[in-house]
Structures are given as C-alpha cells and as structure tokens.
XYZ file of N, CA and C in Angstrom:
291
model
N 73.404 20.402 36.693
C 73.988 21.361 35.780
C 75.477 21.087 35.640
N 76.125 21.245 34.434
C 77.513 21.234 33.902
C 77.892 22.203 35.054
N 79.468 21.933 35.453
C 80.219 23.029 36.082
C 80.700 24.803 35.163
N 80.536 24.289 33.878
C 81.077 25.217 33.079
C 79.766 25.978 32.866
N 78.396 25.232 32.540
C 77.364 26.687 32.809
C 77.158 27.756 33.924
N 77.129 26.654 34.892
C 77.582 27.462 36.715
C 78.326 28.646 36.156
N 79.589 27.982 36.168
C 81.131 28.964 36.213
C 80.355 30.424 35.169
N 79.527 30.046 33.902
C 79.834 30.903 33.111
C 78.303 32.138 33.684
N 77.381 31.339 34.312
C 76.309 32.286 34.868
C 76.662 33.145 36.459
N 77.544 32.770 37.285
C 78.373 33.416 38.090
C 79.390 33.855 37.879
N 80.110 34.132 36.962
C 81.355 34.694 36.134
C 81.531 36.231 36.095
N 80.145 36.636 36.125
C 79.982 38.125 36.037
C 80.404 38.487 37.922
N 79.769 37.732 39.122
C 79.940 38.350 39.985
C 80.756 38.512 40.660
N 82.141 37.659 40.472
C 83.373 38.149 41.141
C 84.286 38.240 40.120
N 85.255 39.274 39.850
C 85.969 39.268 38.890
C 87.131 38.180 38.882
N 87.805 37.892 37.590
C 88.491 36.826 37.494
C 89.556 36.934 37.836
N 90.582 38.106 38.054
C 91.761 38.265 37.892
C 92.108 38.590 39.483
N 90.666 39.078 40.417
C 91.227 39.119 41.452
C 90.812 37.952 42.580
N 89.709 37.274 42.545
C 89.199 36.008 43.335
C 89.466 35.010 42.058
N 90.629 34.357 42.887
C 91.600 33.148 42.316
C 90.591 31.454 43.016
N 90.635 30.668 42.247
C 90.016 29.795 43.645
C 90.863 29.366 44.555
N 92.622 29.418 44.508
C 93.476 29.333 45.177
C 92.861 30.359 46.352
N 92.719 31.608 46.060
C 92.493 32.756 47.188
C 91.250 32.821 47.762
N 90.561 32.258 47.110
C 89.113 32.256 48.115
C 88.821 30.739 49.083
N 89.305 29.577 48.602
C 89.568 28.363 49.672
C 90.737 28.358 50.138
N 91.231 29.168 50.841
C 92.081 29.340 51.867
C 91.439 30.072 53.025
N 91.320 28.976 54.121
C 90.366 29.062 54.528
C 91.018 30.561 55.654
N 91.912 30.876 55.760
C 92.321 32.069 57.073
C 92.001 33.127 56.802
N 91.399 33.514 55.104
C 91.005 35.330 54.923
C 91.733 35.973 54.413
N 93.441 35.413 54.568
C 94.074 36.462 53.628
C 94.044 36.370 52.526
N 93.689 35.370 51.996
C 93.551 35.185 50.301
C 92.625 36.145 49.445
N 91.891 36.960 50.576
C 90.477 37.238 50.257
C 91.090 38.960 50.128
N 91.872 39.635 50.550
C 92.681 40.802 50.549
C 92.541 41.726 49.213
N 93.061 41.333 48.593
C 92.390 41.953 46.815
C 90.794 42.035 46.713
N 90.334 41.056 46.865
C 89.157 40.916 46.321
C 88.216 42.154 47.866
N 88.577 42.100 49.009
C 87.936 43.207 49.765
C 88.455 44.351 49.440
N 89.484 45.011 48.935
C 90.670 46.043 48.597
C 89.182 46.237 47.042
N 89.535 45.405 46.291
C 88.490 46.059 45.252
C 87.203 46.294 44.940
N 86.589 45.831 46.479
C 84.926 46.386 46.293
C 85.179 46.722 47.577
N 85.695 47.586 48.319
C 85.951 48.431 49.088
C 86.099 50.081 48.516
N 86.468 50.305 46.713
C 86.839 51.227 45.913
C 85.539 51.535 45.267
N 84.292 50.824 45.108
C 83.557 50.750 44.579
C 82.728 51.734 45.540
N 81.566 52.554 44.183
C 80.788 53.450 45.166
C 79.879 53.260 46.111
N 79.391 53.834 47.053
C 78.656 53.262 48.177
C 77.165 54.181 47.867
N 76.194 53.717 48.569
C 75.012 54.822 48.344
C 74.039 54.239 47.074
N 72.911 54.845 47.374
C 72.134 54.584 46.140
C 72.611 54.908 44.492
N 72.093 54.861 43.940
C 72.516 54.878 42.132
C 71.682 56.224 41.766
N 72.840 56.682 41.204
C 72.048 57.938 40.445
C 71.168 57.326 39.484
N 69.803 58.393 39.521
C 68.581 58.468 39.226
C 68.667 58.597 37.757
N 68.210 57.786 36.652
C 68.654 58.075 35.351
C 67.481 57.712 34.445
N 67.029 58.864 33.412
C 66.064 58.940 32.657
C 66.820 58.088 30.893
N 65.738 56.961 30.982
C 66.867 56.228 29.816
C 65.479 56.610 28.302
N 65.525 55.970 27.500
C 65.201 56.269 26.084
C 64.785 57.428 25.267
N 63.887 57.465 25.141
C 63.897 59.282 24.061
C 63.352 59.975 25.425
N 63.203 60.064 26.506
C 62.651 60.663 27.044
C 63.584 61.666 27.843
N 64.970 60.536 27.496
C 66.085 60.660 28.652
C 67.391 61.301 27.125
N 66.950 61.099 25.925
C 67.948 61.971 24.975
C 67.366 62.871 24.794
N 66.336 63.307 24.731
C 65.591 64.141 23.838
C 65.241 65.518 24.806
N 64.351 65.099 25.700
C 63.456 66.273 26.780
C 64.341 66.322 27.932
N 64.793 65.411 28.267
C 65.591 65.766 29.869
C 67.271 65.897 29.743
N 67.813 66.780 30.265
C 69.363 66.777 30.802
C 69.637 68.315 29.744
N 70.868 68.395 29.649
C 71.582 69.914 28.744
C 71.115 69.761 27.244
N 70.243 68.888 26.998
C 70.487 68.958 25.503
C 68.686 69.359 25.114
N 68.104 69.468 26.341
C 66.316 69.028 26.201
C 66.187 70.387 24.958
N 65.183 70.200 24.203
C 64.274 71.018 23.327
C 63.365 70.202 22.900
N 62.335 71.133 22.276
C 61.020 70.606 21.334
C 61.281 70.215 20.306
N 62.016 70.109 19.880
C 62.250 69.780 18.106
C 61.867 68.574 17.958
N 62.018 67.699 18.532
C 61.546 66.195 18.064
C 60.065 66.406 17.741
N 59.607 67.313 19.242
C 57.947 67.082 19.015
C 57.469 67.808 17.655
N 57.975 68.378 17.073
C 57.541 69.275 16.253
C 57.774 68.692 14.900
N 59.420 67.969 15.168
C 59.461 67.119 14.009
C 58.306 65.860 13.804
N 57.811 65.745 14.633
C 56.610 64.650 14.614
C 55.336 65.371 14.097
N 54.955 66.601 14.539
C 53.749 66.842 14.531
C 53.894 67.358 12.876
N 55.134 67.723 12.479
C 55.501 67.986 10.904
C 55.503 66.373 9.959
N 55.676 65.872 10.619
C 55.822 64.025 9.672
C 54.137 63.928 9.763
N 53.578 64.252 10.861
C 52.296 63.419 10.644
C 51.335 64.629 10.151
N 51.652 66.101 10.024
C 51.092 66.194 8.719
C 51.212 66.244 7.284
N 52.734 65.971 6.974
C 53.019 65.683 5.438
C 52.981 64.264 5.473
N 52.396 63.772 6.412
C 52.038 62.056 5.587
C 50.441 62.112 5.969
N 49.623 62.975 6.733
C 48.032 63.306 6.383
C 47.941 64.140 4.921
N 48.937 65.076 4.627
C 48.644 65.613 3.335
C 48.731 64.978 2.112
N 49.909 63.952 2.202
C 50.355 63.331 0.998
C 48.933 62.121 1.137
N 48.600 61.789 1.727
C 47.252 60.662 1.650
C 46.090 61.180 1.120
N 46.062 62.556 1.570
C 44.659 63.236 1.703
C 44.637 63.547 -0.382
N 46.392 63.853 -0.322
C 46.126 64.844 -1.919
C 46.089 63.444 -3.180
N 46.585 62.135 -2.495
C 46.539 61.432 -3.383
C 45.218 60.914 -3.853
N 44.618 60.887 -2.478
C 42.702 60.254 -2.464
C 42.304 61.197 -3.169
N 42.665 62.510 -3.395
C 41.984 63.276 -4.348
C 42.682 63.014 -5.650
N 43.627 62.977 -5.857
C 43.995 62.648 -7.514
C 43.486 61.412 -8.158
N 42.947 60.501 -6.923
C 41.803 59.122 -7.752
C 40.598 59.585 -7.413
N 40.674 60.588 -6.969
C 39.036 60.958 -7.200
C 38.400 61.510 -8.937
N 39.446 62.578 -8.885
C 40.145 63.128 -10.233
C 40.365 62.426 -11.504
N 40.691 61.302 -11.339
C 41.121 60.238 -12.476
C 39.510 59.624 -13.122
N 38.627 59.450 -12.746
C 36.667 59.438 -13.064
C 36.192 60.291 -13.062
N 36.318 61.401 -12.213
C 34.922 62.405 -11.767
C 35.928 63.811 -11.992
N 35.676 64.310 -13.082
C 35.968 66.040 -13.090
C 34.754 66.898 -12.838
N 35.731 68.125 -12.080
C 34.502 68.528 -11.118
C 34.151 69.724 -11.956
C-alpha cells in the first residue's frame, strides 16, 4: 500500500495538530504530553443509548406523538379511495347502471 492511503485511512485516529511525528518518535514520552492531556478530557463510560431514524424523531424523546401514524393511515386511505373511485369511473365510461 501507498504511504498516503495508510496516512489517509488512520488520519481519523489521532488528531493532527496534536500527535506531531516529531512527538510521537521521541522515544522518552514527553512528546506524547498533549496527545495524553487530550484524550484524558474525553468522556469515560459507556455511550448514551440513542434511538436513531423515525423511530428516534417521531415516537421517542420530548417531541413523541401519533401524528405521523395517523398521517399514514390518512395517505393510505386517500390513495385506497382515489384508486377505488377511479376503477369506478372506467367502470362508468361502458356500463351505466
């Protein structure tokens, strides 16, 4: 592999501005001072528990209501009605009843 794909697929895991390669091959540790100083600040503990797509905008947290569901159960019957009334207006167009 190129050095520059490396560099650019490990790029995300140490930040750039604080692990220098000057500061990390030095081999005594102090170079390394920033870079323990800033994931030392970082939170510790598991990850809050998080409900992600419509399940997580819509029904769960301060904002939850039914309206979506209702807006659905309202779409799918004005698009059963609008099908149902058109199959009858070609029924209509040959056969008067």
């Amino acid at each position: 592999m190129r050095a520059s794909l490396i560099r650019r697929q490990l790029g995300g895991l140490v930040p750039p501005k604080i692990a220098t390669p000057k500061s990390v091959s030095g081999g005594s540790g102090e170079g390394l001072g920033p870079l323990v100083n800033f994931y030392s600040k970082l939170p510790k503990g598991p990850a809050t528990a998080r409900i992600s797509g419509l399940k997580g905008r819509l029904f769960a947290g301060e904002n939850a209501s039914g309206v979506p569901l209702l807006a659905l159960v309202a779409g799918l019957f004005g698009l059963g009605y609008t099908i149902d009334y058109h199959m009858h207006l070609k029924h209509h167009k040959n056969h008067a009843h």
